[in-house]
């Protein structure tokens, strides 16, 4: 069998170019055996041999009749899909990403395809725990696999081939996956949902005639458990569209025998409910608000711009009602049977937006996010391919197979979490989506209160249309922002831990009025360093070059890069002194100390540590919305798109921490963050207040934030970028070299640097040790390549980079150095 599988004599003149989800530089060519020629099509997955023994599912991106010169060609083994699973537009997008971001097509494919569409010999399959031994409708072969799995628990695809003693198994496996009888093992760690859930409802009689409910109580009067169940049901059904059996078990502390008895008495009906994995929206759809004047104008300007431009920037202050404008565009597309992609920086943090859109569009919206399991991902994939109107998601949602895409809406376009840092493709969701829209012939709307400098630059130059919404919806004034001089208070010894008297006093008054507060602190944890007062020793991570952060809740020190944890030491291991002190502060300390000054306030914290568990994030938002929390302390998470009615004060604990960062984007980030978090204040009723504590009160960005003057900020910042030749006046490519041995890395980086400098001269900076020089035991050296904005120069540089990486990988002694390319780093 092996021989036949891997022989290289082709017998036909039909070839396919395919992609495998591996970091291989080019598409691979295979020939199509006689018996498969009539069925082979672009976009199908096929099963191909790769390497000595492996088989992969590959995607056909071209069917050609000319054979490539000088390479041995092997046959495809089978065709997996009847119909193409991808579109030509998708391939164009992949090619662009691979080209622009200097990575392989395989890496792009890896990011673009849901796991269930990627199979290899090593893929391990397991039986669905929900499989109910219903073998009807299975073919003989499917039956054999299913049976084998019920005995052996897990089997690799390679072994399935042996069990069936045939080489073509992918189509059979694919069919079992589609029927949800078989899962990829990798997925079983994830949560999966059943297709049906058991539910309870009142029998017809009690639904049509609620008056007769007392009869039901009479019927149960002899059984306290049945009475409990009845009351439990009534409570649950009040705020739920349907009641699950399991929910009622919990609520009323009963079991199935109780419900069955009540079904017999004709009180309840027990039934199965089909649940869509795409999530069904059960509440009533709300009517839309009418647009106000500003929104009407913005909408008409957007449309006018779209007549001549592919991309429009909607620059609307926080609370101006941009979402309502998007809603109008979406509605129009739905009416015309067209599709909309709505991209958000981080779906996990934008539950509020999702529910707002669902209230208007209900099930027309599919969300594509990291919490979906593999089956659900494929379901969204198929739904989009069949024309699903609206997709809401993070950057990866651009990879779905759209058919009739009309708009791409990129909300909070300035947000740096649109950029994928690791692994490759290191693409920017906004920039790639603009290209993607172009490929599909769609238009892109970028929305934000604080445009990225590059975006505004493009708008100013006329490349993008520009539409302004300078006022808040409902004529609410922009918040009143002031800077509080923390330095003077510190000198006068008035500063109480990290709080100025002005901030504490104002908070007190706000709480007295029953209003709410958001406090923003950029760092999580309690204190970012433990330092010896006599010799300045600090406790560092074993695996990374960073100080460990103290977490009070766990009473230990943690590395924010690799997760390493260590106990607190009492003695300095360097000099033996006992005077070790915690330095600096994070959200946990702010929350903790606030309790001392405002003992009666209900304080909660929203950061990476508190939202890790499932639903914790939406619970916090809910609690805050429903005023079970007075003060919400948090990191960047509290800045993102939240819309609360009753927040009248926002406090920023330390502007200096934001602005002092050694990065050319520090001012931009600082301006955006402060403006965004300030925008959470006073959104609905009356003007809000913002207090920014700073040591360096003279920083120009503070003035610009206070005046809410984006123009001024832009004018100053763009001059600096021009003067020092940073984006948008130059293109940056960061190269990161990593190795476990410092000396190998040092020498390798020198050799690599020589290649680069020979070809690119002064454009090359480095190698330099980055801010954190070692992470997870890998030493790191960075090169920064600064290129003039000239297509020829940029393309030449990318070629040089690719070639240099190949050369280094062939240099004896340095083959194991990893080189990561990051085009347009953020
Ligand atoms: P942005 O996204 O621009 O910060 P939002 O879209 O969140 O602003 O709108 C701010 C607030 O104003 C929201 O609470 C929203 O419900 C409300 N709002 C916006 N437009 C309208 C409208 N046309 N009618 C009623 N309320 C609106
Ligand atoms: Zn010491
Ligand atoms: Zn670490």
PDB file of N, CA and C in Angstrom, residues 89-147:
ATOM      1  N   UNK A  89     -11.863  34.521  -3.782  1.00  0.00           N
ATOM      2  CA  UNK A  89     -11.513  35.728  -3.015  1.00  0.00           C
ATOM      3  C   UNK A  89     -10.683  35.362  -1.783  1.00  0.00           C
ATOM      4  N   UNK A  90     -11.058  34.274  -1.165  1.00  0.00           N
ATOM      5  CA  UNK A  90     -10.289  33.866   0.026  1.00  0.00           C
ATOM      6  C   UNK A  90      -8.829  33.588  -0.334  1.00  0.00           C
ATOM      7  N   UNK A  91      -8.639  32.924  -1.452  1.00  0.00           N
ATOM      8  CA  UNK A  91      -7.258  32.617  -1.839  1.00  0.00           C
ATOM      9  C   UNK A  91      -6.495  33.903  -2.104  1.00  0.00           C
ATOM     10  N   UNK A  92      -7.151  34.870  -2.719  1.00  0.00           N
ATOM     11  CA  UNK A  92      -6.485  36.162  -2.957  1.00  0.00           C
ATOM     12  C   UNK A  92      -6.092  36.821  -1.642  1.00  0.00           C
ATOM     13  N   UNK A  93      -6.984  36.764  -0.669  1.00  0.00           N
ATOM     14  CA  UNK A  93      -6.676  37.358   0.640  1.00  0.00           C
ATOM     15  C   UNK A  93      -5.491  36.629   1.283  1.00  0.00           C
ATOM     16  N   UNK A  94      -5.510  35.312   1.226  1.00  0.00           N
ATOM     17  CA  UNK A  94      -4.400  34.542   1.817  1.00  0.00           C
ATOM     18  C   UNK A  94      -3.080  34.920   1.161  1.00  0.00           C
ATOM     19  N   UNK A  95      -3.124  35.029  -0.177  1.00  0.00           N
ATOM     20  CA  UNK A  95      -1.888  35.337  -0.894  1.00  0.00           C
ATOM     21  C   UNK A  95      -1.371  36.720  -0.496  1.00  0.00           C
ATOM     22  N   UNK A  96      -2.306  37.638  -0.343  1.00  0.00           N
ATOM     23  CA  UNK A  96      -1.884  38.991   0.042  1.00  0.00           C
ATOM     24  C   UNK A  96      -1.263  38.966   1.444  1.00  0.00           C
ATOM     25  N   UNK A  97      -1.910  38.293   2.359  1.00  0.00           N
ATOM     26  CA  UNK A  97      -1.401  38.261   3.738  1.00  0.00           C
ATOM     27  C   UNK A  97      -0.014  37.612   3.775  1.00  0.00           C
ATOM     28  N   UNK A  98       0.131  36.525   3.045  1.00  0.00           N
ATOM     29  CA  UNK A  98       1.416  35.827   3.060  1.00  0.00           C
ATOM     30  C   UNK A  98       2.507  36.721   2.472  1.00  0.00           C
ATOM     31  N   UNK A  99       2.148  37.441   1.439  1.00  0.00           N
ATOM     32  CA  UNK A  99       3.095  38.317   0.790  1.00  0.00           C
ATOM     33  C   UNK A  99       3.418  39.540   1.651  1.00  0.00           C
ATOM     34  N   UNK A 100       2.379  40.198   2.122  1.00  0.00           N
ATOM     35  CA  UNK A 100       2.556  41.452   2.851  1.00  0.00           C
ATOM     36  C   UNK A 100       3.213  41.220   4.205  1.00  0.00           C
ATOM     37  N   UNK A 101       2.799  40.173   4.886  1.00  0.00           N
ATOM     38  CA  UNK A 101       3.317  39.948   6.236  1.00  0.00           C
ATOM     39  C   UNK A 101       4.464  38.935   6.268  1.00  0.00           C
ATOM     40  N   UNK A 102       5.013  38.620   5.109  1.00  0.00           N
ATOM     41  CA  UNK A 102       6.195  37.750   5.024  1.00  0.00           C
ATOM     42  C   UNK A 102       6.030  36.440   5.773  1.00  0.00           C
ATOM     43  N   UNK A 103       4.962  35.722   5.484  1.00  0.00           N
ATOM     44  CA  UNK A 103       4.856  34.396   6.070  1.00  0.00           C
ATOM     45  C   UNK A 103       4.433  33.437   4.976  1.00  0.00           C
ATOM     46  N   UNK A 104       4.341  32.161   5.326  1.00  0.00           N
ATOM     47  CA  UNK A 104       4.000  31.188   4.292  1.00  0.00           C
ATOM     48  C   UNK A 104       2.482  31.103   4.130  1.00  0.00           C
ATOM     49  N   UNK A 105       2.060  30.604   2.966  1.00  0.00           N
ATOM     50  CA  UNK A 105       0.633  30.385   2.740  1.00  0.00           C
ATOM     51  C   UNK A 105       0.093  29.368   3.740  1.00  0.00           C
ATOM     52  N   UNK A 106       0.929  28.392   4.080  1.00  0.00           N
ATOM     53  CA  UNK A 106       0.499  27.367   5.032  1.00  0.00           C
ATOM     54  C   UNK A 106       0.149  27.979   6.378  1.00  0.00           C
ATOM     55  N   UNK A 107       0.945  28.960   6.803  1.00  0.00           N
ATOM     56  CA  UNK A 107       0.650  29.616   8.073  1.00  0.00           C
ATOM     57  C   UNK A 107      -0.664  30.398   8.000  1.00  0.00           C
ATOM     58  N   UNK A 108      -0.899  31.008   6.848  1.00  0.00           N
ATOM     59  CA  UNK A 108      -2.165  31.731   6.689  1.00  0.00           C
ATOM     60  C   UNK A 108      -3.331  30.745   6.727  1.00  0.00           C
ATOM     61  N   UNK A 109      -3.159  29.649   6.018  1.00  0.00           N
ATOM     62  CA  UNK A 109      -4.203  28.629   5.974  1.00  0.00           C
ATOM     63  C   UNK A 109      -4.507  28.109   7.377  1.00  0.00           C
ATOM     64  N   UNK A 110      -3.449  27.928   8.134  1.00  0.00           N
ATOM     65  CA  UNK A 110      -3.574  27.463   9.511  1.00  0.00           C
ATOM     66  C   UNK A 110      -4.502  28.403  10.305  1.00  0.00           C
ATOM     67  N   UNK A 111      -4.331  29.700  10.090  1.00  0.00           N
ATOM     68  CA  UNK A 111      -5.165  30.681  10.794  1.00  0.00           C
ATOM     69  C   UNK A 111      -6.563  30.765  10.198  1.00  0.00           C
ATOM     70  N   UNK A 112      -6.664  30.502   8.904  1.00  0.00           N
ATOM     71  CA  UNK A 112      -7.920  30.777   8.209  1.00  0.00           C
ATOM     72  C   UNK A 112      -8.935  29.642   8.292  1.00  0.00           C
ATOM     73  N   UNK A 113      -8.461  28.407   8.304  1.00  0.00           N
ATOM     74  CA  UNK A 113      -9.396  27.280   8.265  1.00  0.00           C
ATOM     75  C   UNK A 113      -9.742  26.793   9.669  1.00  0.00           C
ATOM     76  N   UNK A 114     -11.013  26.529   9.951  1.00  0.00           N
ATOM     77  CA  UNK A 114     -11.374  25.910  11.231  1.00  0.00           C
ATOM     78  C   UNK A 114     -10.730  24.525  11.329  1.00  0.00           C
ATOM     79  N   UNK A 115     -10.418  24.114  12.545  1.00  0.00           N
ATOM     80  CA  UNK A 115      -9.680  22.862  12.745  1.00  0.00           C
ATOM     81  C   UNK A 115     -10.358  21.659  12.085  1.00  0.00           C
ATOM     82  N   UNK A 116     -11.677  21.640  12.105  1.00  0.00           N
ATOM     83  CA  UNK A 116     -12.371  20.477  11.542  1.00  0.00           C
ATOM     84  C   UNK A 116     -12.164  20.325  10.046  1.00  0.00           C
ATOM     85  N   UNK A 117     -11.704  21.387   9.406  1.00  0.00           N
ATOM     86  CA  UNK A 117     -11.460  21.277   7.977  1.00  0.00           C
ATOM     87  C   UNK A 117     -10.005  20.926   7.687  1.00  0.00           C
ATOM     88  N   UNK A 118      -9.222  20.746   8.759  1.00  0.00           N
ATOM     89  CA  UNK A 118      -7.814  20.390   8.578  1.00  0.00           C
ATOM     90  C   UNK A 118      -7.557  19.019   9.193  1.00  0.00           C
ATOM     91  N   UNK A 119      -7.230  18.060   8.379  1.00  0.00           N
ATOM     92  CA  UNK A 119      -6.971  16.724   8.905  1.00  0.00           C
ATOM     93  C   UNK A 119      -5.571  16.279   8.492  1.00  0.00           C
ATOM     94  N   UNK A 120      -4.940  15.470   9.330  1.00  0.00           N
ATOM     95  CA  UNK A 120      -3.680  14.862   8.907  1.00  0.00           C
ATOM     96  C   UNK A 120      -3.607  13.457   9.485  1.00  0.00           C
ATOM     97  N   UNK A 121      -2.593  12.694   9.049  1.00  0.00           N
ATOM     98  CA  UNK A 121      -2.472  11.305   9.514  1.00  0.00           C
ATOM     99  C   UNK A 121      -2.475  11.222  11.020  1.00  0.00           C
ATOM    100  N   UNK A 122      -1.916  12.283  11.652  1.00  0.00           N
ATOM    101  CA  UNK A 122      -1.794  12.222  13.110  1.00  0.00           C
ATOM    102  C   UNK A 122      -3.054  12.692  13.844  1.00  0.00           C
ATOM    103  N   UNK A 123      -3.996  13.248  13.100  1.00  0.00           N
ATOM    104  CA  UNK A 123      -5.209  13.707  13.754  1.00  0.00           C
ATOM    105  C   UNK A 123      -5.839  12.539  14.495  1.00  0.00           C
ATOM    106  N   UNK A 124      -6.142  12.735  15.768  1.00  0.00           N
ATOM    107  CA  UNK A 124      -6.736  11.653  16.553  1.00  0.00           C
ATOM    108  C   UNK A 124      -8.232  11.912  16.704  1.00  0.00           C
ATOM    109  N   UNK A 125      -8.996  10.860  16.455  1.00  0.00           N
ATOM    110  CA  UNK A 125     -10.446  10.993  16.522  1.00  0.00           C
ATOM    111  C   UNK A 125     -10.998  10.303  17.765  1.00  0.00           C
ATOM    112  N   UNK A 126     -12.078  10.849  18.275  1.00  0.00           N
ATOM    113  CA  UNK A 126     -12.776  10.207  19.391  1.00  0.00           C
ATOM    114  C   UNK A 126     -14.267  10.213  19.073  1.00  0.00           C
ATOM    115  N   UNK A 127     -14.970   9.390  19.808  1.00  0.00           N
ATOM    116  CA  UNK A 127     -16.410   9.310  19.609  1.00  0.00           C
ATOM    117  C   UNK A 127     -17.073  10.432  20.390  1.00  0.00           C
ATOM    118  N   UNK A 128     -18.103  11.022  19.831  1.00  0.00           N
ATOM    119  CA  UNK A 128     -18.830  12.037  20.570  1.00  0.00           C
ATOM    120  C   UNK A 128     -19.451  11.418  21.816  1.00  0.00           C
ATOM    121  N   UNK A 129     -19.300  12.068  22.961  1.00  0.00           N
ATOM    122  CA  UNK A 129     -19.923  11.516  24.175  1.00  0.00           C
ATOM    123  C   UNK A 129     -21.448  11.527  24.062  1.00  0.00           C
ATOM    124  N   UNK A 130     -21.958  12.230  23.091  1.00  0.00           N
ATOM    125  CA  UNK A 130     -23.409  12.294  22.947  1.00  0.00           C
ATOM    126  C   UNK A 130     -23.925  11.251  21.968  1.00  0.00           C
ATOM    127  N   UNK A 131     -23.007  10.480  21.392  1.00  0.00           N
ATOM    128  CA  UNK A 131     -23.430   9.479  20.419  1.00  0.00           C
ATOM    129  C   UNK A 131     -24.271   8.426  21.133  1.00  0.00           C
ATOM    130  N   UNK A 132     -25.473   8.184  20.607  1.00  0.00           N
ATOM    131  CA  UNK A 132     -26.408   7.338  21.344  1.00  0.00           C
ATOM    132  C   UNK A 132     -26.531   5.943  20.730  1.00  0.00           C
ATOM    133  N   UNK A 133     -25.431   5.485  20.116  1.00  0.00           N
ATOM    134  CA  UNK A 133     -25.439   4.130  19.575  1.00  0.00           C
ATOM    135  C   UNK A 133     -26.492   3.956  18.500  1.00  0.00           C
ATOM    136  N   UNK A 134     -26.849   5.032  17.892  1.00  0.00           N
ATOM    137  CA  UNK A 134     -27.816   4.947  16.813  1.00  0.00           C
ATOM    138  C   UNK A 134     -27.040   4.784  15.508  1.00  0.00           C
ATOM    139  N   UNK A 135     -26.953   3.535  15.066  1.00  0.00           N
ATOM    140  CA  UNK A 135     -26.114   3.253  13.907  1.00  0.00           C
ATOM    141  C   UNK A 135     -26.877   3.383  12.590  1.00  0.00           C
ATOM    142  N   UNK A 136     -28.155   3.736  12.697  1.00  0.00           N
ATOM    143  CA  UNK A 136     -28.941   3.863  11.457  1.00  0.00           C
ATOM    144  C   UNK A 136     -28.342   4.934  10.566  1.00  0.00           C
ATOM    145  N   UNK A 137     -28.431   4.718   9.304  1.00  0.00           N
ATOM    146  CA  UNK A 137     -27.998   5.758   8.375  1.00  0.00           C
ATOM    147  C   UNK A 137     -26.490   5.827   8.212  1.00  0.00           C
ATOM    148  N   UNK A 138     -25.770   4.927   8.853  1.00  0.00           N
ATOM    149  CA  UNK A 138     -24.329   4.907   8.649  1.00  0.00           C
ATOM    150  C   UNK A 138     -23.999   3.913   7.537  1.00  0.00           C
ATOM    151  N   UNK A 139     -23.015   4.260   6.727  1.00  0.00           N
ATOM    152  CA  UNK A 139     -22.559   3.296   5.724  1.00  0.00           C
ATOM    153  C   UNK A 139     -21.753   2.210   6.445  1.00  0.00           C
ATOM    154  N   UNK A 140     -21.441   1.145   5.739  1.00  0.00           N
ATOM    155  CA  UNK A 140     -20.674   0.055   6.368  1.00  0.00           C
ATOM    156  C   UNK A 140     -19.354   0.546   6.946  1.00  0.00           C
ATOM    157  N   UNK A 141     -18.673   1.345   6.149  1.00  0.00           N
ATOM    158  CA  UNK A 141     -17.360   1.835   6.575  1.00  0.00           C
ATOM    159  C   UNK A 141     -17.503   2.751   7.793  1.00  0.00           C
ATOM    160  N   UNK A 142     -18.501   3.621   7.749  1.00  0.00           N
ATOM    161  CA  UNK A 142     -18.729   4.525   8.881  1.00  0.00           C
ATOM    162  C   UNK A 142     -19.031   3.720  10.142  1.00  0.00           C
ATOM    163  N   UNK A 143     -19.800   2.682   9.937  1.00  0.00           N
ATOM    164  CA  UNK A 143     -20.140   1.809  11.051  1.00  0.00           C
ATOM    165  C   UNK A 143     -18.883   1.176  11.655  1.00  0.00           C
ATOM    166  N   UNK A 144     -17.989   0.717  10.786  1.00  0.00           N
ATOM    167  CA  UNK A 144     -16.758   0.084  11.266  1.00  0.00           C
ATOM    168  C   UNK A 144     -15.928   1.049  12.112  1.00  0.00           C
ATOM    169  N   UNK A 145     -15.814   2.269  11.634  1.00  0.00           N
ATOM    170  CA  UNK A 145     -15.022   3.255  12.387  1.00  0.00           C
ATOM    171  C   UNK A 145     -15.696   3.552  13.722  1.00  0.00           C
ATOM    172  N   UNK A 146     -16.992   3.764  13.682  1.00  0.00           N
ATOM    173  CA  UNK A 146     -17.725   4.093  14.896  1.00  0.00           C
ATOM    174  C   UNK A 146     -17.597   2.980  15.927  1.00  0.00           C
ATOM    175  N   UNK A 147     -17.709   1.755  15.442  1.00  0.00           N
ATOM    176  CA  UNK A 147     -17.600   0.617  16.344  1.00  0.00           C
ATOM    177  C   UNK A 147     -16.197   0.521  16.942  1.00  0.00           C
TER     178      UNK A 147
END
